[in-house]
Amino acid sequence: MSRADLAAGKVIRMSILFRIQHLLLTVLLTVLAITGFALMYHENSLAQWIIRLEGGVHNRGIVHRIAAVLLMANLVYHVFYMLFSREGKPELRQLFIGRQDIDDFLQSLRYNLGVGKEYPRFGKYGFKEKFQYWGASAGIVLISFTGIMLWAEDFSMAFFPKIVLDLAIIIHGYQGLLGFVLLYLWHIYNVHLHPSVFPMNPSWITGKVSAEWLRREHPLEYEKLKEEGLL
Amino acid sequence: MNRMIRHYLAAVLAAAVLFSAGLASGAAPGVDECMDCHGDKTIEKSLPNGKTLSLYVDLQAYRSSVHGKDSCVTCHADAKAPHEKLKKVSCGKCHGDAEKSYAMSSHGILRAKGVTDVPACYDCHGKHDIRKAQDPAARTFRLNIVATCLRCHKDQAIERKYNLPDQKAMVAYEQSVHGMASKKAGLTGSAVCVDCHGNHAILPGDQPRSATNRQKIPTMCGKCHPGILEKYEKSVHGKGMRAGIAESPVCTDCHGEHTIARVSDPSSSVSSRNIPKTCSGCHDKEGISTRYALPKKRFSSYMDSFHGIAVEYGMTKAANCSSCHGVHEILQSSDPASTVNKANLPKTCGKCHPNAGPNFAKGDVHVEISPSKAMGVFAVRLFYTIFIGALAILFALHVGLELYGRWNRRKEKTPGGKEGQS
């Protein structure tokens, strides 16, 4: 953290590499959603318009698969980065879900209902972020496997009965819908609409958040940085 | 010398016989005598409605007609020279069979009632210039038939008066595979009006005696397409039709009538793009599925598949109904010879997907998603629907709760809480 940042009361929350991964994820998921849902809801006139815009079902598939390959590459890179890099390893440790997260969640419920006295004190990642992270990761892994099965349909046919491919289509599509719901109802709320960040948490672009915000939303992380003399 | 005299005498005698015959039949003039008056191009008669009728006869055309070797009185038996109005010519005197079947036709029945704008013999065959149907100059020559029929059947006034099918249906024939073959390619083997509708005995298709009656259509098309008829007769549709099941499809139900086009023509009702719509005309009907105990949702389950979507967006390579079920030879899946019989599925799928073996072919293909038909897919879909729905509700509740909490504490200022900003 530079002197200027400290003077301005800013704290780095997302390094440039994480921001690139996040931006890729944003763009690719949007492309995949547009091309994918157009096929899933092909009888809808808006979907038909989109398919025509994409140059027919054949070209739609090509666009979808290019985005999918990039997304999977992004995921693989991310896994390696989290497992082996100096920056990734501690991040991963902070993302593990533990007993504490369930307690935090229940405490937040009590607090909001007016029963509990204190709001849970989060580290760098609270239960909201952890749920989001693991939910999205599991979803992408599942959707990648079913997607590859369907892409290599001739290969799959040699090993699986048709019912497996039928299920793969259903899982692929509904997992996409699930991800979409998660993204829009949960993530957009947390990073855009939540009163503490509205209209936007700027960290996905600038990488930085204000020290004051960190103190309020992630007090444990704030105190840790303070102890380490980084603030 | 002697011989010459004999010849001379014979000639005189013959002339005398001919002359006396001519005199004796003063009531039956020869062609030349008739032509004395009727060879005059200006000869005409005034009609009561103020119009005039030309009485000119083109001798040349008559001589080259099929009756050219006969004489005028063969048909106009009451003709003298000169004569008043003659009786109507009766073609049936010689052409009894044709007259009989004509009398039973729509044209004949109306004509007998005194309607004059329906065709009589001469409207199609001509009058003095009648030629054999095999003669390319004949009105009834195969390549001229369409023009002959369309003289009236393209006329909107006639269409309306007799409540005939829209003239578009007639004109569509000219664009059909049959119409193009006869008109553009000049093929005499292609079907023209009379091949399907018959000639003298023409009747509307809803009458049992009509050549175009439903029950007769397969046999009628089979006259020219015998190989296809043979396959059709063995198919579930053909057998049903022969068993008297009226809703079993005949040729025209899939191919159309006047609009019949090649499979490769995108506008054809049997083109790869249109075939799902054509089949679903029956197979998407609740009644058909119930009556013949067929699985339901055949059409929508196909249209939701990769094949269906691809075909819908013009990828003709993707499988349509006939790619798997066959065309004229469609059989029930329970029939061991059916292309969609369980035992034959690997081969049928294998046409496009070489890896699709017996293992792949287990289970049902494009069935309704219901617990009895597709339990796995049904369960997974139900799980996701409930899960996504529940998740959305829980998210909404959580957001609501958080906003509710903040609203309650909007006045407090607890350290470390979230109340600083709102």
XYZ file of C-alpha atoms in Angstrom:
653
model
C 0.000 0.000 0.000
C 1.458 3.247 -1.084
C 1.828 6.330 1.009
C -0.705 8.173 -1.092
C -3.263 5.417 -0.512
C -2.715 5.529 3.196
C -3.060 9.281 3.203
C -6.341 8.996 1.339
C -7.557 6.303 3.720
C -7.626 3.594 1.036
C -6.889 -0.088 1.427
C -6.153 -2.503 -1.405
C -8.748 -5.310 -1.483
C -8.241 -6.812 -4.944
C -4.827 -7.043 -6.590
C -4.551 -6.416 -10.326
C -4.443 -10.166 -11.073
C -7.666 -10.759 -9.159
C -9.293 -7.821 -10.896
C -8.371 -9.256 -14.306
C -9.763 -12.650 -13.303
C -12.927 -11.002 -12.037
C -13.365 -8.870 -15.148
C -12.905 -11.919 -17.382
C -15.451 -13.765 -15.289
C -17.923 -10.883 -15.640
C -17.613 -10.628 -19.412
C -17.562 -14.372 -20.047
C -20.497 -15.160 -17.779
C -22.517 -12.455 -19.524
C -21.711 -13.873 -22.966
C -22.452 -17.406 -21.762
C -25.727 -16.316 -20.199
C -26.911 -14.495 -23.316
C -25.991 -17.316 -25.686
C -27.061 -20.061 -23.298
C -30.454 -18.752 -22.218
C -31.301 -17.924 -25.817
C -31.037 -21.647 -26.513
C -32.733 -22.744 -23.290
C -35.702 -20.457 -23.929
C -35.604 -20.774 -27.732
C -39.376 -20.552 -28.101
C -39.349 -17.059 -26.615
C -39.340 -14.278 -29.196
C -36.576 -12.311 -27.455
C -34.443 -15.457 -27.437
C -35.140 -15.950 -31.124
C -34.082 -12.398 -31.792
C -30.852 -12.979 -29.886
C -30.141 -16.205 -31.757
C -30.620 -14.401 -35.068
C -28.365 -11.613 -33.789
C -25.703 -14.184 -33.030
C -25.979 -15.553 -36.545
C -28.126 -18.658 -36.012
C -27.831 -21.648 -33.687
C -24.600 -22.805 -35.232
C -22.717 -19.538 -34.657
C -24.389 -19.142 -31.281
C -22.776 -22.434 -30.303
C -19.365 -21.309 -31.470
C -19.577 -18.069 -29.463
C -20.810 -19.992 -26.417
C -17.976 -22.495 -26.611
C -15.263 -19.876 -27.127
C -16.495 -18.080 -24.004
C -16.691 -21.415 -22.181
C -13.114 -22.347 -23.020
C -11.885 -18.961 -21.809
C -13.927 -19.306 -18.626
C -12.518 -22.750 -17.923
C -9.007 -21.464 -18.588
C -9.720 -18.649 -16.162
C -10.904 -21.174 -13.595
C -7.858 -23.404 -14.006
C -5.571 -20.400 -13.710
C -7.445 -19.295 -10.629
C -7.124 -22.744 -9.003
C -3.380 -22.803 -9.594
C -3.027 -19.244 -8.395
C -4.946 -19.923 -5.205
C -3.057 -23.142 -4.479
C 0.483 -22.153 -5.267
C 1.044 -18.393 -5.407
C 2.304 -16.280 -2.551
C -0.745 -14.047 -2.784
C -3.245 -16.840 -3.416
C -2.418 -19.216 -0.588
C -3.400 -16.917 2.301
C -6.479 -15.789 0.346
C -7.625 -19.389 0.027
C -7.129 -19.969 3.739
C -9.316 -16.974 4.511
C -12.029 -18.335 2.235
C -12.466 -21.677 4.009
C -15.896 -22.040 5.532
C -15.860 -22.882 9.239
C -18.115 -23.137 12.268
C -17.605 -19.420 12.763
C -19.413 -18.593 9.497
C -22.574 -20.397 10.539
C -22.462 -18.653 13.895
C -21.928 -15.337 12.103
C -24.890 -15.975 9.852
C -27.189 -16.827 12.753
C -25.932 -13.852 14.711
C -26.638 -11.527 11.781
C -30.181 -12.857 11.676
C -30.642 -12.264 15.407
C -29.106 -8.854 15.122
C -31.367 -7.773 12.287
C -34.417 -9.119 14.072
C -33.457 -6.952 16.987
C -32.736 -9.935 19.300
C -28.942 -9.879 19.179
C -26.901 -6.973 20.459
C -23.950 -7.024 18.116
C -23.422 -7.547 14.413
C -20.886 -10.310 13.636
C -17.347 -9.112 13.121
C -15.945 -10.375 9.812
C -12.417 -10.923 8.624
C -11.523 -10.160 5.022
C -14.360 -12.410 3.864
C -17.654 -12.767 5.688
C -20.207 -15.553 5.196
C -21.770 -13.633 2.310
C -18.535 -13.561 0.336
C -17.627 -17.148 1.161
C -21.054 -18.475 0.166
C -20.812 -16.527 -3.065
C -17.303 -17.747 -3.835
C -17.861 -21.451 -3.220
C -21.309 -21.429 -4.763
C -20.033 -19.878 -7.969
C -16.972 -22.169 -8.070
C -18.997 -25.338 -7.600
C -21.471 -24.114 -10.199
C -18.774 -23.405 -12.751
C -17.175 -26.817 -12.203
C -20.524 -28.600 -12.627
C -21.537 -26.555 -15.632
C -18.100 -27.103 -17.201
C -18.315 -30.882 -16.884
C -21.817 -31.120 -18.298
C -20.882 -28.631 -20.999
C -17.866 -30.664 -22.105
C -20.012 -33.809 -22.149
C -22.483 -32.125 -24.466
C -19.827 -30.519 -26.594
C -18.081 -33.850 -27.169
C -21.443 -35.536 -27.719
C -20.097 -38.212 -30.007
C -17.463 -39.139 -27.450
C -20.056 -39.155 -24.646
C -22.387 -41.366 -26.652
C -19.776 -44.089 -26.656
C -19.871 -44.272 -22.843
C -23.232 -43.089 -21.586
C -26.815 -44.019 -22.284
C -28.953 -41.218 -23.665
C -30.512 -40.490 -20.263
C -27.139 -39.262 -19.000
C -26.913 -36.724 -21.809
C -30.558 -35.732 -21.222
C -29.671 -35.085 -17.592
C -26.528 -33.225 -18.618
C -28.623 -30.809 -20.687
C -31.047 -30.221 -17.824
C -28.276 -29.758 -15.254
C -26.273 -27.500 -17.564
C -29.229 -25.224 -18.235
C -30.648 -25.063 -14.718
C -27.213 -24.710 -13.155
C -26.813 -21.698 -15.420
C -30.119 -20.345 -14.209
C -29.066 -20.958 -10.610
C -25.820 -19.078 -11.194
C -27.736 -16.261 -12.775
C -30.083 -15.975 -9.800
C -27.126 -16.078 -7.415
C -25.377 -13.389 -9.410
C -28.311 -11.048 -9.647
C -30.057 -11.470 -6.351
C -27.037 -11.953 -4.175
C -23.874 -10.528 -5.705
C -25.413 -7.427 -7.293
C -27.157 -6.704 -4.013
C -23.999 -7.122 -1.989
C -21.703 -5.068 -4.173
C -24.066 -2.484 -5.657
C -27.342 -2.154 -3.826
C -26.311 -2.729 -0.230
C -26.641 0.582 1.630
C -23.003 0.515 2.751
C -21.702 0.403 -0.830
C -24.486 1.919 -2.956
C -24.114 2.641 -5.831
C -21.014 0.462 -6.128
C -18.146 -1.085 -4.267
C -15.275 0.318 -6.378
C -12.750 -2.394 -5.576
C -13.460 -4.448 -8.744
C -12.139 -1.511 -10.820
C -9.716 0.392 -8.577
C -8.897 -2.558 -6.344
C -9.287 -0.296 -3.318
C -11.829 0.302 -0.591
C -11.866 2.970 2.067
C -10.308 2.114 5.425
C -13.498 3.391 7.050
C -15.631 0.940 5.079
C -13.261 -1.862 6.024
C -13.486 -0.884 9.666
C -17.274 -1.066 9.584
C -17.807 -4.108 7.378
C -14.725 -6.205 8.025
C -13.452 -5.082 11.441
C -11.250 -8.133 12.033
C -9.396 -7.496 8.775
C -9.111 -3.830 9.705
C -7.621 -4.658 13.082
C -5.241 -7.189 11.555
C -3.934 -4.623 9.080
C -3.578 -2.131 11.886
C -1.604 -4.622 13.969
C 0.659 -5.375 11.046
C 1.238 -1.680 10.754
C -0.179 -1.548 7.272
C -2.720 1.079 8.205
C -57.352 -51.222 -127.011
C -60.038 -53.394 -125.661
C -58.603 -52.926 -122.264
C -58.549 -49.147 -122.593
C -62.210 -49.052 -123.480
C -62.964 -51.180 -120.521
C -61.161 -48.758 -118.259
C -62.916 -45.818 -119.814
C -66.316 -47.401 -119.378
C -65.578 -48.224 -115.783
C -64.625 -44.631 -115.139
C -67.792 -43.295 -116.715
C -69.881 -45.751 -114.812
C -68.246 -44.809 -111.564
C -68.794 -41.115 -112.293
C -72.427 -41.787 -113.109
C -72.922 -43.735 -109.901
C -71.311 -41.011 -107.860
C -73.351 -38.320 -109.623
C -76.636 -40.120 -109.195
C -75.758 -40.806 -105.583
C -75.203 -37.089 -105.196
C -78.549 -36.299 -106.764
C -80.391 -38.969 -104.837
C -79.100 -37.607 -101.561
C -79.977 -34.006 -102.286
C -80.432 -33.876 -98.457
C -76.794 -34.933 -97.815
C -74.362 -32.561 -99.499
C -70.628 -33.273 -99.834
C -67.907 -31.368 -98.067
C -67.275 -29.262 -101.173
C -70.862 -28.205 -101.365
C -70.913 -27.219 -97.682
C -67.737 -25.243 -98.220
C -69.431 -23.252 -100.989
C -71.085 -21.293 -98.208
C -69.079 -22.170 -95.077
C -65.745 -21.526 -96.790
C -66.661 -17.843 -96.891
C -64.952 -16.079 -94.014
C -67.632 -13.425 -93.782
C -70.578 -15.777 -93.361
C -72.224 -15.194 -90.019
C -75.507 -15.329 -88.228
C -77.164 -12.788 -85.921
C -77.931 -14.038 -82.449
C -80.901 -12.871 -80.364
C -78.547 -11.060 -77.966
C -77.346 -8.834 -80.822
C -74.011 -10.605 -81.256
C -73.037 -12.447 -84.356
C -71.778 -15.992 -84.747
C -69.294 -16.770 -87.485
C -70.354 -19.736 -89.540
C -66.989 -20.051 -91.282
C -65.334 -23.462 -91.236
C -61.595 -23.695 -91.801
C -61.377 -26.533 -94.320
C -57.654 -26.969 -93.754
C -58.131 -27.437 -90.016
C -61.034 -29.800 -90.606
C -59.092 -31.911 -93.082
C -56.226 -32.351 -90.661
C -58.573 -33.120 -87.775
C -59.243 -36.644 -86.577
C -62.595 -36.521 -88.403
C -61.122 -35.007 -91.574
C -61.743 -38.109 -93.660
C -65.443 -38.161 -92.802
C -67.926 -35.741 -94.257
C -69.905 -32.911 -92.701
C -73.081 -34.988 -92.552
C -71.454 -37.615 -90.371
C -72.051 -35.222 -87.496
C -74.534 -32.745 -88.985
C -76.891 -35.475 -90.235
C -79.752 -33.068 -90.914
C -77.704 -30.739 -93.135
C -79.084 -29.908 -96.591
C -77.877 -27.277 -99.003
C -79.034 -24.693 -98.146
C -80.361 -25.301 -94.638
C -81.849 -23.607 -91.606
C -80.600 -24.017 -88.041
C -79.256 -27.525 -87.562
C -79.819 -29.858 -84.647
C -77.156 -30.126 -81.946
C -74.337 -32.485 -82.825
C -74.381 -35.637 -80.705
C -70.830 -36.897 -80.127
C -72.275 -39.788 -78.136
C -73.578 -41.390 -81.299
C -70.037 -42.666 -81.857
C -68.425 -41.909 -78.490
C -71.009 -43.557 -76.269
C -68.710 -44.377 -73.358
C -67.323 -40.882 -73.173
C -70.811 -39.411 -73.229
C -71.949 -41.734 -70.471
C -69.104 -40.837 -68.119
C -69.384 -37.160 -69.005
C -73.047 -37.252 -68.004
C -72.046 -38.341 -64.496
C -69.449 -35.611 -64.079
C -69.909 -32.221 -62.457
C -69.671 -30.667 -65.888
C -72.215 -33.058 -67.447
C -74.724 -32.801 -64.609
C -74.826 -29.017 -64.821
C -74.882 -29.053 -68.600
C -77.883 -31.355 -68.508
C -79.624 -28.785 -66.317
C -79.129 -26.231 -69.062
C -76.162 -24.384 -67.538
C -74.101 -23.172 -70.476
C -70.866 -21.955 -68.897
C -69.719 -25.452 -67.997
C -67.713 -27.237 -70.646
C -69.348 -29.442 -73.285
C -67.306 -31.824 -75.470
C -66.145 -29.081 -77.816
C -64.893 -26.760 -75.047
C -62.071 -29.157 -74.363
C -61.784 -31.051 -77.654
C -62.578 -28.310 -80.173
C -65.177 -28.480 -82.954
C -64.067 -28.961 -86.554
C -60.407 -29.079 -85.602
C -60.533 -31.973 -83.089
C -57.247 -33.822 -82.918
C -56.159 -37.007 -81.212
C -54.823 -36.529 -77.669
C -51.461 -37.894 -78.837
C -51.153 -35.068 -81.381
C -49.013 -32.234 -79.935
C -51.371 -29.716 -81.577
C -54.435 -31.128 -79.776
C -56.072 -29.186 -76.958
C -56.105 -32.464 -75.069
C -52.411 -33.241 -75.673
C -50.757 -33.798 -72.286
C -48.714 -30.631 -72.435
C -51.750 -28.552 -73.464
C -54.237 -29.917 -70.928
C -53.339 -27.433 -68.195
C -53.973 -24.460 -70.443
C -57.254 -26.020 -71.590
C -58.532 -26.506 -68.028
C -57.198 -23.165 -66.794
C -59.144 -21.345 -69.509
C -62.090 -21.614 -67.144
C -60.444 -22.524 -63.839
C -58.295 -19.422 -63.709
C -61.416 -17.283 -64.121
C -62.345 -15.751 -60.781
C -65.976 -15.266 -61.790
C -66.283 -19.009 -62.363
C -64.404 -19.831 -59.165
C -66.872 -17.735 -57.212
C -69.988 -18.879 -59.020
C -69.298 -22.586 -58.440
C -67.571 -22.152 -55.094
C -64.397 -23.777 -56.402
C -61.135 -23.807 -54.509
C -59.346 -20.508 -54.547
C -57.777 -19.943 -57.925
C -54.423 -19.767 -56.145
C -54.672 -23.525 -55.679
C -54.992 -23.965 -59.426
C -52.217 -21.566 -60.257
C -50.016 -23.178 -57.585
C -49.953 -26.271 -59.791
C -47.870 -24.420 -62.344
C -45.181 -23.862 -59.687
C -45.370 -27.435 -58.365
C -42.921 -30.173 -59.231
C -45.481 -31.631 -61.635
C -46.311 -28.305 -63.229
C -42.670 -27.392 -63.707
C -41.863 -30.780 -65.212
C -44.561 -30.475 -67.841
C -44.345 -26.755 -68.463
C -40.642 -26.031 -68.140
C -39.052 -29.358 -68.943
C -41.775 -30.443 -71.397
C -41.948 -33.927 -69.896
C -45.063 -35.806 -70.911
C -44.638 -38.231 -68.020
C -45.460 -35.607 -65.411
C -48.930 -35.430 -63.909
C -51.356 -32.981 -65.523
C -54.915 -32.200 -64.392
C -56.573 -35.257 -65.904
C -54.105 -37.733 -64.421
C -55.459 -37.065 -60.959
C -58.936 -35.671 -61.611
C -59.877 -37.905 -64.514
C -61.221 -36.477 -67.740
C -64.859 -37.052 -68.673
C -65.979 -38.264 -65.247
C -64.486 -35.351 -63.301
C -66.075 -34.862 -59.845
C -65.206 -33.000 -56.631
C -62.938 -34.993 -54.302
C -65.540 -35.308 -51.544
C -67.702 -37.558 -53.720
C -67.007 -41.272 -53.362
C -66.910 -41.822 -57.133
C -64.394 -39.030 -57.680
C -60.911 -40.000 -58.834
C -59.521 -37.659 -56.189
C -61.525 -39.129 -53.331
C -59.303 -39.732 -50.278
C -59.646 -43.490 -50.442
C -58.381 -43.533 -54.000
C -55.475 -41.136 -53.651
C -52.652 -43.600 -52.834
C -53.586 -45.855 -55.754
C -53.969 -42.839 -57.995
C -50.521 -41.445 -57.128
C -49.180 -44.992 -57.323
C -50.007 -45.101 -61.032
C -46.840 -43.087 -61.596
C -45.072 -43.764 -58.262
C -45.538 -47.531 -57.891
C -42.360 -48.097 -55.854
C -43.438 -45.574 -53.267
C -46.960 -46.962 -53.159
C -45.539 -50.384 -52.374
C -43.629 -48.997 -49.375
C -46.588 -46.911 -48.246
C -48.928 -49.912 -48.285
C -46.676 -51.666 -45.772
C -46.408 -48.636 -43.496
C -48.541 -47.947 -40.444
C -50.199 -45.121 -42.353
C -50.899 -47.213 -45.448
C -52.263 -50.134 -43.458
C -54.467 -47.791 -41.468
C -55.777 -46.201 -44.626
C -56.567 -49.560 -46.212
C -58.302 -50.635 -43.016
C -60.685 -47.744 -43.556
C -59.324 -45.414 -40.895
C -60.208 -42.121 -42.504
C -57.674 -40.036 -40.581
C -54.745 -42.159 -41.694
C -52.676 -39.903 -43.906
C -52.707 -40.384 -47.660
C -50.103 -38.914 -50.026
C -51.675 -35.475 -50.238
C -51.839 -35.000 -46.455
C -48.074 -34.689 -46.314
C -47.170 -33.618 -49.834
C -50.020 -31.247 -50.568
C -52.053 -31.337 -53.752
C -51.435 -28.673 -56.356
C -48.482 -27.356 -54.368
C -46.414 -30.569 -54.336
C -42.740 -29.614 -54.376
C -39.432 -31.444 -54.192
C -38.063 -32.370 -50.758
C -35.068 -30.183 -51.529
C -37.323 -27.170 -52.101
C -37.420 -25.200 -48.810
C -41.048 -24.272 -49.425
C -42.092 -27.920 -49.648
C -44.269 -29.258 -46.855
C -41.888 -32.225 -46.654
C -38.618 -30.250 -46.691
C -36.392 -30.936 -43.698
C -37.353 -27.581 -42.246
C -41.111 -28.062 -42.639
C -41.508 -31.768 -41.990
C -41.884 -31.408 -38.185
C -44.763 -29.003 -38.740
C -46.331 -31.340 -41.304
C -46.142 -34.422 -39.072
C -47.315 -32.485 -36.035
C -50.438 -31.523 -37.958
C -51.703 -34.903 -36.742
C -49.186 -36.017 -34.133
C -49.554 -32.966 -31.956
C -53.305 -33.476 -31.703
C -54.560 -34.709 -28.380
C -57.246 -36.842 -30.084
C -54.811 -38.704 -32.334
C -52.468 -39.518 -29.441
C -55.361 -40.790 -27.342
C -57.079 -42.820 -30.064
C -53.949 -44.618 -31.194
C -52.305 -44.783 -27.749
C -49.292 -42.786 -28.944
C -46.913 -41.120 -26.493
C -47.843 -37.485 -25.900
C -45.831 -34.307 -26.536
C -44.022 -35.805 -29.507
C -43.777 -32.483 -31.295
C -42.811 -30.187 -28.425
C -40.339 -32.705 -27.027
C -38.684 -32.864 -30.447
C -38.719 -29.110 -30.951
C -37.026 -28.692 -27.543
C -34.244 -31.099 -28.471
C -30.996 -30.085 -30.107
C -32.264 -31.603 -33.349
C -35.498 -29.625 -33.231
C -33.841 -26.306 -32.466
C -31.215 -26.815 -35.146
C -33.837 -27.661 -37.761
C -35.933 -24.684 -36.680
C -32.976 -22.404 -37.349
C -32.294 -23.888 -40.756
C -29.577 -26.460 -40.047
C -30.921 -29.028 -42.458
C -28.183 -31.459 -41.470
C -29.878 -32.058 -38.116
C -32.285 -34.961 -37.800
C -35.931 -34.295 -38.587
C -38.862 -36.698 -38.087
C -38.152 -38.707 -41.207
C -34.417 -39.012 -40.543
C -35.228 -41.527 -37.813
C -38.780 -42.685 -38.503
C -38.429 -43.092 -42.237
C -40.627 -41.614 -44.918
C -43.181 -43.740 -46.751
C -42.263 -46.886 -44.860
C -42.933 -45.552 -41.329
C -43.725 -48.374 -38.909
C -44.758 -48.617 -35.276
C -41.736 -48.746 -32.979
C -42.929 -52.148 -31.728
C -42.472 -53.577 -35.231
C -39.066 -55.304 -35.462
C -38.594 -53.815 -38.937
C -39.114 -50.251 -37.684
C -36.106 -47.941 -37.824
C -37.015 -46.746 -34.331
C -37.444 -50.228 -32.887
C -35.212 -50.588 -29.831
C -33.043 -53.147 -31.597
C -32.548 -50.894 -34.628
C -31.935 -47.618 -32.796
C -28.130 -47.956 -32.653
C -28.116 -48.310 -36.430
C -30.540 -45.430 -36.937
C -28.708 -43.077 -34.561
C -25.441 -44.373 -35.987
C -26.255 -42.863 -39.385
C -25.095 -39.538 -37.928
C -23.510 -40.511 -34.591
C -21.136 -43.400 -35.225
C -20.438 -43.838 -31.509
C -24.061 -44.274 -30.511
C -24.122 -47.954 -29.692
C -26.648 -50.174 -27.910
C -25.668 -48.629 -24.571
C -26.574 -45.155 -25.798
C -29.869 -46.327 -27.258
C -31.225 -47.439 -23.880
C -34.164 -45.447 -22.638
C -36.751 -43.337 -24.375
C -36.249 -40.645 -26.974
C -38.149 -37.365 -27.026
C -40.884 -38.242 -24.590
C -42.980 -36.042 -22.370
C -41.084 -35.075 -19.211
C -43.241 -36.792 -16.627
C -42.484 -39.173 -13.734
C -43.672 -42.182 -15.713
C -41.849 -41.363 -18.947
C -38.655 -39.608 -17.898
C -38.231 -39.853 -14.155
C -34.591 -38.765 -14.061
C -35.015 -35.608 -16.068
C -38.282 -34.837 -14.299
C -36.709 -35.187 -10.846
C -33.628 -33.128 -11.649
C -35.720 -30.397 -13.195
C -38.064 -30.379 -10.227
C -35.142 -30.243 -7.815
C -33.604 -27.268 -9.601
C -36.916 -25.459 -9.893
C -37.567 -25.831 -6.178
C -33.969 -25.104 -5.254
C -33.717 -21.962 -7.387
C -37.132 -20.810 -6.233
C -36.288 -21.418 -2.584
C -32.922 -19.708 -2.965
C -34.519 -16.672 -4.574
C -37.082 -16.457 -1.772
C -34.392 -16.831 0.911
C -32.265 -14.161 -0.745
C -35.205 -11.829 -0.878
C -36.029 -12.560 2.765
C -32.439 -11.956 3.807
C -32.269 -8.679 1.947
C -35.588 -7.661 3.462
C -34.438 -8.601 6.918
C -31.204 -6.678 6.582
C -33.012 -3.569 5.401
C -35.558 -4.015 8.187
C -32.760 -4.187 10.781
C -31.099 -1.082 9.416
C -34.399 0.782 9.429
C -34.961 -0.116 13.098
C -31.508 1.069 14.103
C -31.410 4.173 11.920
C -31.147 6.455 14.967
C -28.641 4.409 17.022
C -24.908 4.780 16.818
C -23.275 1.592 18.040
C -19.561 1.301 17.445
C -18.445 -1.433 15.042
C -21.965 -1.769 13.644
C -23.169 -0.903 10.207
C -25.141 2.141 11.092
C -22.765 4.871 10.125
C -24.107 5.147 6.634
C -27.483 4.543 5.084
